[in-house]
C-alpha atoms as one frame of an Amber mdcrd trajectory, in Angstrom:
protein
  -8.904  -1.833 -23.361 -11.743  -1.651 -21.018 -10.742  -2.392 -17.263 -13.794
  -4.489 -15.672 -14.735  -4.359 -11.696 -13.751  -7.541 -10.164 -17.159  -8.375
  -9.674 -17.568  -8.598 -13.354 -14.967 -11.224 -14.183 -15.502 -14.646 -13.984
 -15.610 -17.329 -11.236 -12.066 -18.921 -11.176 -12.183 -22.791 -12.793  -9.758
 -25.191 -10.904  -9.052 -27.506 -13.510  -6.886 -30.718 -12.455  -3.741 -31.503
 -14.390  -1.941 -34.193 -14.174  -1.576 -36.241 -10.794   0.544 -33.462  -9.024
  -1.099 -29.610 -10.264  -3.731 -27.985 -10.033  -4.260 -24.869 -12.465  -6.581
 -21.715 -11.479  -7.966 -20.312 -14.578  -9.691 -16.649 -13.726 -10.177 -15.525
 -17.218  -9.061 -16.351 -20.990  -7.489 -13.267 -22.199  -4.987 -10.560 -21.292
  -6.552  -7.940 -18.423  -5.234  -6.215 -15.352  -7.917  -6.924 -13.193  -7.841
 -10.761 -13.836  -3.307 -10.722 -13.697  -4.046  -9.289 -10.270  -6.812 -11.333
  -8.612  -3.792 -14.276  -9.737  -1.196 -12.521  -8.148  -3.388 -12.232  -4.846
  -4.292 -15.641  -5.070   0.048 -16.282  -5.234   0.437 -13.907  -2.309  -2.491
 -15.371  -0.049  -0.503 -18.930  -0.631   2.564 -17.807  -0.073   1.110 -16.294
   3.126  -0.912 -19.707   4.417   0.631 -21.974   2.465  -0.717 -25.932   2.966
   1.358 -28.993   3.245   2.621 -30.732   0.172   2.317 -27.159  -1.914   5.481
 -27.483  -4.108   5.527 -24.539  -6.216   3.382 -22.176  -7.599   3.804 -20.967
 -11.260   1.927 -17.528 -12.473   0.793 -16.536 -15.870  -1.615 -13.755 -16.688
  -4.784 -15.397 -16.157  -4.181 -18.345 -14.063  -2.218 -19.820 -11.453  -0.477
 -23.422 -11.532  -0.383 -24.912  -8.088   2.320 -27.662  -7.778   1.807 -30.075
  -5.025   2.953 -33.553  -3.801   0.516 -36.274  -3.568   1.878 -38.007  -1.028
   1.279 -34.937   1.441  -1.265 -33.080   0.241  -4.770 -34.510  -1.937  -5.771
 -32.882  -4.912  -9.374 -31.933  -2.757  -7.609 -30.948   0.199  -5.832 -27.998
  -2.018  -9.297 -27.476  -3.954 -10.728 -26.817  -0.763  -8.189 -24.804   0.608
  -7.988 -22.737  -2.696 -11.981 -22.317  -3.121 -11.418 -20.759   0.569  -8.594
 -18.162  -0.264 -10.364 -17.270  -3.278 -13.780 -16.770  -1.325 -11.951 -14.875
   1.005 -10.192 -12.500  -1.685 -13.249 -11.481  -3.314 -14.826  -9.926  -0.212
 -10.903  -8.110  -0.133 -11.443  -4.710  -1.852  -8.937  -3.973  -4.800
């Protein structure tokens, strides 16, 4: 298996789902470099979290962000997500 530069992967997707989640989809297969830009996406969360964030739920290529609508909107998190992501791919590996 060929292990691709982070600059080579593909822009994250935030796709909504449901009323109360929002899921981070950074690739569609199996590869270390895209498991570990989601588990530095879980860790800058869990470091500046936002109101309303419920729980956060990893898989291998994406991220499912829990959240209450009654504290936090769905574009409030987008935004704050599009800004830890922005921020974690000028973060070397």
């Amino acid at each position: 298996m060929q292990v691709r530069e982070p600059s080579q992967l593909p822009s994250p997707r935030i796709i909504r789902v449901g009323e109360a989640a929002l899921l981070v989809r950074f690739g569609e297969r199996i590869d270390p470099a895209i498991n570990d830009r989601v588990l530095a996406l879980m860790a800058a969360l869990d470091a500046d979290p936002i109101p309303g964030l419920i729980d956060l739920v990893p898989s291998y290529a994406a991220l499912l962000a829990r959240f209450s609508p009654l504290h936090c909107s769905s574009s409030r998190l987008v935004a704050h997500l599009r800004t830890l992501i922005t921020a974690l791919a000028g973060t070397p590996p």
